[in-house]
PDB file of C-alpha atoms in Angstrom:
ATOM      1  CA  UNK A   1       0.019  -0.082  -0.135  1.00  0.00           C
ATOM      2  CA  UNK A   2       2.921   2.684   0.767  1.00  0.00           C
ATOM      3  CA  UNK A   3       4.485   1.789  -2.845  1.00  0.00           C
ATOM      4  CA  UNK A   4       1.110   1.979  -4.409  1.00  0.00           C
ATOM      5  CA  UNK A   5       0.578   5.696  -2.577  1.00  0.00           C
ATOM      6  CA  UNK A   6       4.363   7.156  -3.345  1.00  0.00           C
ATOM      7  CA  UNK A   7       3.498   6.095  -7.025  1.00  0.00           C
ATOM      8  CA  UNK A   8       0.200   8.030  -7.313  1.00  0.00           C
ATOM      9  CA  UNK A   9       1.747  10.870  -5.669  1.00  0.00           C
ATOM     10  CA  UNK A  10       4.718  10.787  -8.256  1.00  0.00           C
ATOM     11  CA  UNK A  11       1.960  10.441 -11.239  1.00  0.00           C
ATOM     12  CA  UNK A  12      -0.123  13.316  -9.687  1.00  0.00           C
ATOM     13  CA  UNK A  13       3.105  15.843  -9.160  1.00  0.00           C
ATOM     14  CA  UNK A  14       4.236  14.722 -13.022  1.00  0.00           C
ATOM     15  CA  UNK A  15       0.893  15.701 -14.096  1.00  0.00           C
ATOM     16  CA  UNK A  16       0.894  18.979 -12.045  1.00  0.00           C
ATOM     17  CA  UNK A  17       4.117  19.911 -13.363  1.00  0.00           C
ATOM     18  CA  UNK A  18       3.308  19.153 -16.649  1.00  0.00           C
ATOM     19  CA  UNK A  19      -0.244  21.323 -16.038  1.00  0.00           C
ATOM     20  CA  UNK A  20       2.105  24.225 -15.152  1.00  0.00           C
ATOM     21  CA  UNK A  21       4.271  24.119 -17.710  1.00  0.00           C
ATOM     22  CA  UNK A  22       1.410  24.223 -20.251  1.00  0.00           C
ATOM     23  CA  UNK A  23       0.146  27.252 -18.306  1.00  0.00           C
ATOM     24  CA  UNK A  24       3.198  28.786 -18.881  1.00  0.00           C
ATOM     25  CA  UNK A  25       3.753  28.248 -22.198  1.00  0.00           C
ATOM     26  CA  UNK A  26       0.318  29.411 -23.100  1.00  0.00           C
ATOM     27  CA  UNK A  27       0.695  32.820 -21.006  1.00  0.00           C
ATOM     28  CA  UNK A  28       4.434  33.169 -22.536  1.00  0.00           C
ATOM     29  CA  UNK A  29       2.372  32.557 -25.849  1.00  0.00           C
ATOM     30  CA  UNK A  30      -0.132  35.110 -25.037  1.00  0.00           C
ATOM     31  CA  UNK A  31       2.142  37.838 -24.110  1.00  0.00           C
ATOM     32  CA  UNK A  32       3.521  37.165 -27.159  1.00  0.00           C
ATOM     33  CA  UNK A  33       0.699  37.511 -29.048  1.00  0.00           C
ATOM     34  CA  UNK A  34      -0.436  40.673 -27.085  1.00  0.00           C
ATOM     35  CA  UNK A  35       2.793  42.415 -27.483  1.00  0.00           C
ATOM     36  CA  UNK A  36       2.515  41.583 -31.550  1.00  0.00           C
ATOM     37  CA  UNK A  37      -0.952  43.119 -31.669  1.00  0.00           C
ATOM     38  CA  UNK A  38       0.595  46.492 -29.784  1.00  0.00           C
ATOM     39  CA  UNK A  39       3.892  46.694 -32.159  1.00  0.00           C
ATOM     40  CA  UNK A  40       1.618  45.720 -35.421  1.00  0.00           C
ATOM     41  CA  UNK A  41      -1.464  48.029 -34.177  1.00  0.00           C
ATOM     42  CA  UNK A  42      -1.719  51.121 -36.996  1.00  0.00           C
ATOM     43  CA  UNK A  43      -0.630  54.646 -36.355  1.00  0.00           C
ATOM     44  CA  UNK A  44      -3.974  56.151 -35.918  1.00  0.00           C
ATOM     45  CA  UNK A  45      -5.025  60.068 -34.792  1.00  0.00           C
ATOM     46  CA  UNK A  46      -8.443  60.649 -33.489  1.00  0.00           C
ATOM     47  CA  UNK A  47     -10.259  63.404 -31.828  1.00  0.00           C
ATOM     48  CA  UNK A  48     -10.847  61.846 -27.892  1.00  0.00           C
ATOM     49  CA  UNK A  49     -13.276  64.377 -25.518  1.00  0.00           C
ATOM     50  CA  UNK A  50     -16.049  63.912 -23.252  1.00  0.00           C
ATOM     51  CA  UNK A  51     -18.364  65.829 -21.671  1.00  0.00           C
ATOM     52  CA  UNK A  52     -17.424  67.430 -18.207  1.00  0.00           C
ATOM     53  CA  UNK A  53     -20.425  66.695 -16.586  1.00  0.00           C
ATOM     54  CA  UNK A  54     -21.452  63.318 -17.473  1.00  0.00           C
ATOM     55  CA  UNK A  55     -18.026  62.080 -19.221  1.00  0.00           C
ATOM     56  CA  UNK A  56     -20.072  60.926 -22.081  1.00  0.00           C
ATOM     57  CA  UNK A  57     -18.026  60.875 -25.176  1.00  0.00           C
ATOM     58  CA  UNK A  58     -19.097  63.642 -27.443  1.00  0.00           C
ATOM     59  CA  UNK A  59     -18.136  65.221 -30.688  1.00  0.00           C
ATOM     60  CA  UNK A  60     -19.471  68.962 -30.391  1.00  0.00           C
ATOM     61  CA  UNK A  61     -18.664  71.754 -28.207  1.00  0.00           C
ATOM     62  CA  UNK A  62     -21.034  74.862 -27.516  1.00  0.00           C
ATOM     63  CA  UNK A  63     -19.745  78.222 -26.686  1.00  0.00           C
ATOM     64  CA  UNK A  64     -21.565  81.616 -26.138  1.00  0.00           C
ATOM     65  CA  UNK A  65     -18.981  85.149 -26.127  1.00  0.00           C
ATOM     66  CA  UNK A  66     -22.148  86.184 -23.713  1.00  0.00           C
ATOM     67  CA  UNK A  67     -20.756  84.453 -21.109  1.00  0.00           C
ATOM     68  CA  UNK A  68     -17.525  85.963 -21.433  1.00  0.00           C
ATOM     69  CA  UNK A  69     -18.366  89.873 -22.150  1.00  0.00           C
ATOM     70  CA  UNK A  70     -14.777  90.922 -22.180  1.00  0.00           C
ATOM     71  CA  UNK A  71     -13.581  88.669 -24.642  1.00  0.00           C
ATOM     72  CA  UNK A  72     -13.360  89.758 -28.314  1.00  0.00           C
ATOM     73  CA  UNK A  73     -11.738  86.038 -29.081  1.00  0.00           C
ATOM     74  CA  UNK A  74     -11.059  82.544 -26.941  1.00  0.00           C
ATOM     75  CA  UNK A  75      -9.650  79.419 -27.393  1.00  0.00           C
ATOM     76  CA  UNK A  76     -11.133  76.350 -27.785  1.00  0.00           C
ATOM     77  CA  UNK A  77      -8.967  73.152 -27.066  1.00  0.00           C
ATOM     78  CA  UNK A  78      -9.836  69.919 -28.848  1.00  0.00           C
ATOM     79  CA  UNK A  79      -7.798  66.672 -27.940  1.00  0.00           C
ATOM     80  CA  UNK A  80      -6.426  64.567 -30.378  1.00  0.00           C
ATOM     81  CA  UNK A  81      -4.625  60.902 -29.152  1.00  0.00           C
ATOM     82  CA  UNK A  82      -3.054  58.605 -31.058  1.00  0.00           C
ATOM     83  CA  UNK A  83      -3.178  54.822 -31.337  1.00  0.00           C
ATOM     84  CA  UNK A  84      -0.216  52.611 -31.856  1.00  0.00           C
ATOM     85  CA  UNK A  85       2.865  52.974 -29.984  1.00  0.00           C
ATOM     86  CA  UNK A  86       4.629  56.591 -29.026  1.00  0.00           C
ATOM     87  CA  UNK A  87       7.454  57.412 -31.156  1.00  0.00           C
ATOM     88  CA  UNK A  88      10.664  59.170 -30.238  1.00  0.00           C
ATOM     89  CA  UNK A  89      10.421  61.736 -32.792  1.00  0.00           C
ATOM     90  CA  UNK A  90       7.964  64.050 -33.691  1.00  0.00           C
ATOM     91  CA  UNK A  91       5.070  63.449 -36.032  1.00  0.00           C
ATOM     92  CA  UNK A  92       2.639  65.534 -38.211  1.00  0.00           C
ATOM     93  CA  UNK A  93      -1.255  65.567 -38.819  1.00  0.00           C
ATOM     94  CA  UNK A  94      -3.221  67.923 -40.499  1.00  0.00           C
ATOM     95  CA  UNK A  95      -6.891  69.337 -39.522  1.00  0.00           C
ATOM     96  CA  UNK A  96      -9.093  70.472 -42.939  1.00  0.00           C
ATOM     97  CA  UNK A  97     -12.261  72.264 -42.613  1.00  0.00           C
ATOM     98  CA  UNK A  98     -15.619  70.361 -43.779  1.00  0.00           C
ATOM     99  CA  UNK A  99     -17.326  73.244 -45.862  1.00  0.00           C
ATOM    100  CA  UNK A 100     -20.697  71.348 -46.198  1.00  0.00           C
ATOM    101  CA  UNK A 101     -20.960  71.410 -42.411  1.00  0.00           C
ATOM    102  CA  UNK A 102     -19.332  74.745 -41.833  1.00  0.00           C
ATOM    103  CA  UNK A 103     -21.358  78.130 -41.714  1.00  0.00           C
ATOM    104  CA  UNK A 104     -18.825  80.086 -39.692  1.00  0.00           C
ATOM    105  CA  UNK A 105     -16.304  81.988 -41.575  1.00  0.00           C
ATOM    106  CA  UNK A 106     -12.304  82.249 -41.504  1.00  0.00           C
ATOM    107  CA  UNK A 107     -10.850  85.465 -40.367  1.00  0.00           C
ATOM    108  CA  UNK A 108     -14.535  86.508 -39.396  1.00  0.00           C
ATOM    109  CA  UNK A 109     -15.266  83.672 -36.953  1.00  0.00           C
ATOM    110  CA  UNK A 110     -12.009  81.905 -36.346  1.00  0.00           C
ATOM    111  CA  UNK A 111      -8.330  82.167 -37.076  1.00  0.00           C
ATOM    112  CA  UNK A 112      -7.111  79.842 -39.886  1.00  0.00           C
ATOM    113  CA  UNK A 113      -5.888  76.452 -38.943  1.00  0.00           C
ATOM    114  CA  UNK A 114      -2.297  75.421 -39.066  1.00  0.00           C
ATOM    115  CA  UNK A 115      -0.984  73.697 -42.257  1.00  0.00           C
ATOM    116  CA  UNK A 116       0.026  70.991 -39.702  1.00  0.00           C
ATOM    117  CA  UNK A 117       0.126  69.976 -36.233  1.00  0.00           C
ATOM    118  CA  UNK A 118       2.665  68.046 -34.627  1.00  0.00           C
ATOM    119  CA  UNK A 119       2.570  65.323 -31.704  1.00  0.00           C
ATOM    120  CA  UNK A 120       5.459  65.642 -29.967  1.00  0.00           C
ATOM    121  CA  UNK A 121       7.991  62.873 -29.598  1.00  0.00           C
ATOM    122  CA  UNK A 122       7.313  60.581 -26.620  1.00  0.00           C
ATOM    123  CA  UNK A 123       3.621  61.856 -26.476  1.00  0.00           C
ATOM    124  CA  UNK A 124       0.314  59.967 -27.019  1.00  0.00           C
ATOM    125  CA  UNK A 125      -1.957  63.049 -27.160  1.00  0.00           C
ATOM    126  CA  UNK A 126      -1.865  66.814 -27.973  1.00  0.00           C
ATOM    127  CA  UNK A 127      -4.371  69.669 -27.436  1.00  0.00           C
ATOM    128  CA  UNK A 128      -5.301  71.375 -30.496  1.00  0.00           C
ATOM    129  CA  UNK A 129      -5.910  75.248 -30.030  1.00  0.00           C
ATOM    130  CA  UNK A 130      -8.887  76.825 -32.098  1.00  0.00           C
ATOM    131  CA  UNK A 131      -9.247  80.722 -32.184  1.00  0.00           C
ATOM    132  CA  UNK A 132     -12.818  81.484 -31.968  1.00  0.00           C
ATOM    133  CA  UNK A 133     -13.313  85.322 -32.717  1.00  0.00           C
ATOM    134  CA  UNK A 134     -16.242  87.837 -31.513  1.00  0.00           C
ATOM    135  CA  UNK A 135     -16.384  90.366 -34.064  1.00  0.00           C
ATOM    136  CA  UNK A 136     -19.245  89.667 -36.040  1.00  0.00           C
ATOM    137  CA  UNK A 137     -22.588  91.522 -34.681  1.00  0.00           C
ATOM    138  CA  UNK A 138     -24.577  88.885 -36.353  1.00  0.00           C
ATOM    139  CA  UNK A 139     -23.491  86.529 -33.362  1.00  0.00           C
ATOM    140  CA  UNK A 140     -25.968  88.508 -31.338  1.00  0.00           C
ATOM    141  CA  UNK A 141     -28.625  86.891 -33.506  1.00  0.00           C
ATOM    142  CA  UNK A 142     -26.807  84.179 -35.176  1.00  0.00           C
ATOM    143  CA  UNK A 143     -25.455  80.751 -34.098  1.00  0.00           C
ATOM    144  CA  UNK A 144     -22.136  79.675 -36.189  1.00  0.00           C
ATOM    145  CA  UNK A 145     -20.525  76.030 -36.627  1.00  0.00           C
ATOM    146  CA  UNK A 146     -17.321  74.895 -37.444  1.00  0.00           C
ATOM    147  CA  UNK A 147     -16.542  71.463 -38.369  1.00  0.00           C
ATOM    148  CA  UNK A 148     -13.580  69.714 -38.338  1.00  0.00           C
ATOM    149  CA  UNK A 149     -12.017  66.487 -39.630  1.00  0.00           C
ATOM    150  CA  UNK A 150      -8.504  64.793 -39.207  1.00  0.00           C
ATOM    151  CA  UNK A 151      -6.670  63.787 -42.457  1.00  0.00           C
ATOM    152  CA  UNK A 152      -4.586  61.285 -43.021  1.00  0.00           C
ATOM    153  CA  UNK A 153      -0.826  62.102 -43.597  1.00  0.00           C
ATOM    154  CA  UNK A 154       2.625  59.849 -43.911  1.00  0.00           C
ATOM    155  CA  UNK A 155       2.693  59.472 -40.263  1.00  0.00           C
ATOM    156  CA  UNK A 156      -1.037  58.819 -39.299  1.00  0.00           C
ATOM    157  CA  UNK A 157      -4.057  57.005 -40.560  1.00  0.00           C
ATOM    158  CA  UNK A 158      -7.638  57.723 -39.563  1.00  0.00           C
ATOM    159  CA  UNK A 159      -9.062  54.434 -39.785  1.00  0.00           C
ATOM    160  CA  UNK A 160     -11.660  55.527 -36.590  1.00  0.00           C
ATOM    161  CA  UNK A 161     -14.037  57.054 -38.760  1.00  0.00           C
ATOM    162  CA  UNK A 162     -16.694  57.776 -36.073  1.00  0.00           C
ATOM    163  CA  UNK A 163     -13.763  59.997 -34.169  1.00  0.00           C
ATOM    164  CA  UNK A 164     -12.298  61.840 -36.708  1.00  0.00           C
ATOM    165  CA  UNK A 165     -14.355  64.564 -36.966  1.00  0.00           C
ATOM    166  CA  UNK A 166     -15.455  67.371 -34.254  1.00  0.00           C
ATOM    167  CA  UNK A 167     -17.870  70.434 -34.216  1.00  0.00           C
ATOM    168  CA  UNK A 168     -17.292  73.857 -32.704  1.00  0.00           C
ATOM    169  CA  UNK A 169     -20.756  75.799 -32.452  1.00  0.00           C
ATOM    170  CA  UNK A 170     -20.801  79.131 -30.995  1.00  0.00           C
ATOM    171  CA  UNK A 171     -22.616  83.070 -30.650  1.00  0.00           C
ATOM    172  CA  UNK A 172     -22.977  86.004 -28.940  1.00  0.00           C
ATOM    173  CA  UNK A 173     -26.469  85.455 -27.913  1.00  0.00           C
ATOM    174  CA  UNK A 174     -28.358  84.766 -24.458  1.00  0.00           C
ATOM    175  CA  UNK A 175     -31.487  82.894 -23.742  1.00  0.00           C
ATOM    176  CA  UNK A 176     -33.807  83.356 -20.691  1.00  0.00           C
ATOM    177  CA  UNK A 177     -32.435  81.216 -18.185  1.00  0.00           C
ATOM    178  CA  UNK A 178     -34.768  79.292 -15.484  1.00  0.00           C
ATOM    179  CA  UNK A 179     -33.627  81.108 -12.494  1.00  0.00           C
ATOM    180  CA  UNK A 180     -34.605  84.578 -14.170  1.00  0.00           C
ATOM    181  CA  UNK A 181     -37.971  84.262 -13.120  1.00  0.00           C
ATOM    182  CA  UNK A 182     -36.950  82.715  -9.989  1.00  0.00           C
ATOM    183  CA  UNK A 183     -35.414  86.118  -8.826  1.00  0.00           C
ATOM    184  CA  UNK A 184     -37.659  88.184 -10.900  1.00  0.00           C
ATOM    185  CA  UNK A 185     -38.364  89.914  -7.704  1.00  0.00           C
ATOM    186  CA  UNK A 186     -35.006  91.451  -7.611  1.00  0.00           C
ATOM    187  CA  UNK A 187     -34.173  91.392 -11.422  1.00  0.00           C
ATOM    188  CA  UNK A 188     -37.196  92.473 -13.050  1.00  0.00           C
ATOM    189  CA  UNK A 189     -38.632  91.721 -16.509  1.00  0.00           C
ATOM    190  CA  UNK A 190     -36.356  90.099 -18.869  1.00  0.00           C
ATOM    191  CA  UNK A 191     -34.695  91.146 -21.850  1.00  0.00           C
ATOM    192  CA  UNK A 192     -31.288  89.850 -23.542  1.00  0.00           C
ATOM    193  CA  UNK A 193     -29.682  92.934 -23.231  1.00  0.00           C
ATOM    194  CA  UNK A 194     -30.371  93.305 -19.412  1.00  0.00           C
ATOM    195  CA  UNK A 195     -29.409  89.450 -18.955  1.00  0.00           C
ATOM    196  CA  UNK A 196     -25.733  90.618 -21.007  1.00  0.00           C
ATOM    197  CA  UNK A 197     -25.665  93.659 -18.031  1.00  0.00           C
ATOM    198  CA  UNK A 198     -26.207  91.332 -15.377  1.00  0.00           C
ATOM    199  CA  UNK A 199     -23.492  89.030 -16.363  1.00  0.00           C
ATOM    200  CA  UNK A 200     -21.312  92.171 -17.033  1.00  0.00           C
ATOM    201  CA  UNK A 201     -21.859  94.052 -13.843  1.00  0.00           C
ATOM    202  CA  UNK A 202     -21.903  91.378 -11.333  1.00  0.00           C
ATOM    203  CA  UNK A 203     -19.114  88.736 -12.389  1.00  0.00           C
ATOM    204  CA  UNK A 204     -21.311  85.374 -12.643  1.00  0.00           C
ATOM    205  CA  UNK A 205     -23.223  83.955 -15.115  1.00  0.00           C
ATOM    206  CA  UNK A 206     -25.928  82.296 -13.248  1.00  0.00           C
ATOM    207  CA  UNK A 207     -28.095  82.120 -10.187  1.00  0.00           C
ATOM    208  CA  UNK A 208     -29.881  79.236  -8.028  1.00  0.00           C
ATOM    209  CA  UNK A 209     -32.732  77.704 -10.117  1.00  0.00           C
ATOM    210  CA  UNK A 210     -34.458  77.478  -7.089  1.00  0.00           C
ATOM    211  CA  UNK A 211     -34.778  78.927  -3.693  1.00  0.00           C
ATOM    212  CA  UNK A 212     -34.844  75.561  -1.409  1.00  0.00           C
ATOM    213  CA  UNK A 213     -31.372  76.519   0.055  1.00  0.00           C
ATOM    214  CA  UNK A 214     -31.652  79.909   2.404  1.00  0.00           C
ATOM    215  CA  UNK A 215     -28.512  79.845   2.660  1.00  0.00           C
ATOM    216  CA  UNK A 216     -27.453  80.828  -1.039  1.00  0.00           C
ATOM    217  CA  UNK A 217     -29.857  83.850  -0.243  1.00  0.00           C
ATOM    218  CA  UNK A 218     -27.336  86.132   0.825  1.00  0.00           C
ATOM    219  CA  UNK A 219     -25.032  85.371  -1.944  1.00  0.00           C
ATOM    220  CA  UNK A 220     -28.311  86.208  -4.627  1.00  0.00           C
ATOM    221  CA  UNK A 221     -28.837  89.343  -2.819  1.00  0.00           C
ATOM    222  CA  UNK A 222     -25.091  90.208  -3.111  1.00  0.00           C
ATOM    223  CA  UNK A 223     -25.242  89.629  -6.831  1.00  0.00           C
ATOM    224  CA  UNK A 224     -28.829  91.352  -7.724  1.00  0.00           C
ATOM    225  CA  UNK A 225     -28.211  94.218  -5.409  1.00  0.00           C
ATOM    226  CA  UNK A 226     -24.691  95.082  -7.551  1.00  0.00           C
ATOM    227  CA  UNK A 227     -26.590  94.763 -10.849  1.00  0.00           C
ATOM    228  CA  UNK A 228     -29.139  97.131  -9.404  1.00  0.00           C
ATOM    229  CA  UNK A 229     -26.772  99.771  -8.127  1.00  0.00           C
ATOM    230  CA  UNK A 230     -25.227  99.589 -11.881  1.00  0.00           C
ATOM    231  CA  UNK A 231     -28.362  99.927 -13.366  1.00  0.00           C
ATOM    232  CA  UNK A 232     -29.406 102.973 -10.574  1.00  0.00           C
ATOM    233  CA  UNK A 233     -26.152 104.660 -11.705  1.00  0.00           C
ATOM    234  CA  UNK A 234     -23.870 103.537 -13.979  1.00  0.00           C
ATOM    235  CA  UNK A 235     -20.978 106.057 -13.432  1.00  0.00           C
ATOM    236  CA  UNK A 236     -21.104 105.488  -9.741  1.00  0.00           C
ATOM    237  CA  UNK A 237     -20.727 101.652 -10.459  1.00  0.00           C
ATOM    238  CA  UNK A 238     -17.523 101.897 -12.792  1.00  0.00           C
ATOM    239  CA  UNK A 239     -16.084 104.316  -9.732  1.00  0.00           C
ATOM    240  CA  UNK A 240     -16.287 101.887  -7.300  1.00  0.00           C
ATOM    241  CA  UNK A 241     -15.180  98.794  -9.435  1.00  0.00           C
ATOM    242  CA  UNK A 242     -12.250 100.303 -11.285  1.00  0.00           C
ATOM    243  CA  UNK A 243     -10.895  96.487 -11.348  1.00  0.00           C
ATOM    244  CA  UNK A 244     -13.467  94.899 -13.265  1.00  0.00           C
ATOM    245  CA  UNK A 245     -12.108  97.208 -16.590  1.00  0.00           C
ATOM    246  CA  UNK A 246     -15.295  98.583 -17.205  1.00  0.00           C
ATOM    247  CA  UNK A 247     -15.326 102.421 -18.100  1.00  0.00           C
ATOM    248  CA  UNK A 248     -17.556 104.853 -19.342  1.00  0.00           C
ATOM    249  CA  UNK A 249     -16.251 107.081 -22.000  1.00  0.00           C
ATOM    250  CA  UNK A 250     -17.685 110.334 -24.233  1.00  0.00           C
ATOM    251  CA  UNK A 251     -17.243 109.443 -27.826  1.00  0.00           C
ATOM    252  CA  UNK A 252     -17.232 111.845 -30.943  1.00  0.00           C
ATOM    253  CA  UNK A 253     -20.845 111.572 -31.368  1.00  0.00           C
ATOM    254  CA  UNK A 254     -20.883 113.453 -27.985  1.00  0.00           C
ATOM    255  CA  UNK A 255     -22.626 110.492 -26.262  1.00  0.00           C
ATOM    256  CA  UNK A 256     -21.565 108.472 -23.335  1.00  0.00           C
ATOM    257  CA  UNK A 257     -20.845 104.803 -24.102  1.00  0.00           C
ATOM    258  CA  UNK A 258     -20.265 102.135 -21.092  1.00  0.00           C
ATOM    259  CA  UNK A 259     -17.810  98.910 -22.307  1.00  0.00           C
ATOM    260  CA  UNK A 260     -14.870  96.694 -21.454  1.00  0.00           C
ATOM    261  CA  UNK A 261     -11.865  97.903 -22.150  1.00  0.00           C
ATOM    262  CA  UNK A 262     -10.557  94.723 -23.109  1.00  0.00           C
ATOM    263  CA  UNK A 263     -13.769  94.441 -25.300  1.00  0.00           C
ATOM    264  CA  UNK A 264     -13.878  97.689 -26.934  1.00  0.00           C
ATOM    265  CA  UNK A 265     -15.869  96.704 -29.924  1.00  0.00           C
ATOM    266  CA  UNK A 266     -19.269  95.988 -27.353  1.00  0.00           C
ATOM    267  CA  UNK A 267     -20.463  99.495 -26.674  1.00  0.00           C
ATOM    268  CA  UNK A 268     -23.477 100.351 -24.605  1.00  0.00           C
ATOM    269  CA  UNK A 269     -25.001 103.656 -25.054  1.00  0.00           C
ATOM    270  CA  UNK A 270     -26.323 105.576 -22.403  1.00  0.00           C
ATOM    271  CA  UNK A 271     -28.852 108.125 -22.610  1.00  0.00           C
ATOM    272  CA  UNK A 272     -29.842 110.777 -20.784  1.00  0.00           C
ATOM    273  CA  UNK A 273     -33.641 110.997 -18.695  1.00  0.00           C
ATOM    274  CA  UNK A 274     -34.420 114.541 -18.306  1.00  0.00           C
ATOM    275  CA  UNK A 275     -37.578 113.302 -16.019  1.00  0.00           C
ATOM    276  CA  UNK A 276     -35.395 111.886 -13.203  1.00  0.00           C
ATOM    277  CA  UNK A 277     -32.180 113.203 -14.026  1.00  0.00           C
ATOM    278  CA  UNK A 278     -30.341 109.408 -14.433  1.00  0.00           C
ATOM    279  CA  UNK A 279     -28.281 107.557 -17.471  1.00  0.00           C
ATOM    280  CA  UNK A 280     -29.800 104.213 -18.872  1.00  0.00           C
ATOM    281  CA  UNK A 281     -29.541 101.912 -21.611  1.00  0.00           C
ATOM    282  CA  UNK A 282     -32.069 100.704 -23.571  1.00  0.00           C
ATOM    283  CA  UNK A 283     -32.523  96.817 -24.282  1.00  0.00           C
ATOM    284  CA  UNK A 284     -32.879  95.171 -27.793  1.00  0.00           C
ATOM    285  CA  UNK A 285     -36.946  96.262 -27.708  1.00  0.00           C
ATOM    286  CA  UNK A 286     -35.963  99.919 -27.380  1.00  0.00           C
ATOM    287  CA  UNK A 287     -37.183  99.716 -23.836  1.00  0.00           C
ATOM    288  CA  UNK A 288     -35.228 101.225 -20.922  1.00  0.00           C
ATOM    289  CA  UNK A 289     -33.609  98.820 -18.828  1.00  0.00           C
ATOM    290  CA  UNK A 290     -34.672  99.579 -14.927  1.00  0.00           C
TER     291      UNK A 290
END
């Protein structure tokens, strides 16, 4: 019985070693295949960006200059990523405008694209700057779109056809937000120009969408009263907040205009009311903002 038991153990150990050997062989074979896939993968390039809130992959960006009134231009950064291995040398890729899907005009709505862009050595991605311009008055009423597409080069293919294009959509207009009616008692009637002035004079782009959190009320009152102070006396407001970059100047036509020094193309005419001795601004409907 003892010899039989020892023989059984010996056979078992041999089988165990054989099984381990097979596993090891399979492991190294799998590694070799994985390595082969990695090194033989195509040198492709694609857009890689996602929604900041949801984390979902997206192919478009929306922007409004109305939220940033001191800017005459701004830059959107599009992330471009490679597949395949990184290299020890720079590589080039190109981006072209898809004319049939683009309504924006170069030099009027955006700066020209570069002839080519560079993926630096030992890098797997790059942020491509697209400069948007805020110099067309039509952006107050019109939304424009720039559609871009990656182009094949000797360094990169564009096999990921669902990830080779990107859209940027922008304007300089505002829409009535939900929170305006929530705080209508402080803000008064809505107009687009009034909304613009609220953003310019308060330093915020939004208020809470409800009044459920009483702890936010002091903050809201700070913003709305700062705005009301401007409406009541623009000259006093400019003097009180000199670091905000806003000025009131008398132009050649003898009229006063309110604007930001960083964006002098966007000016608001100040009219004088003899009935109450105050200066005011009219909205897009010609009504006095109060």
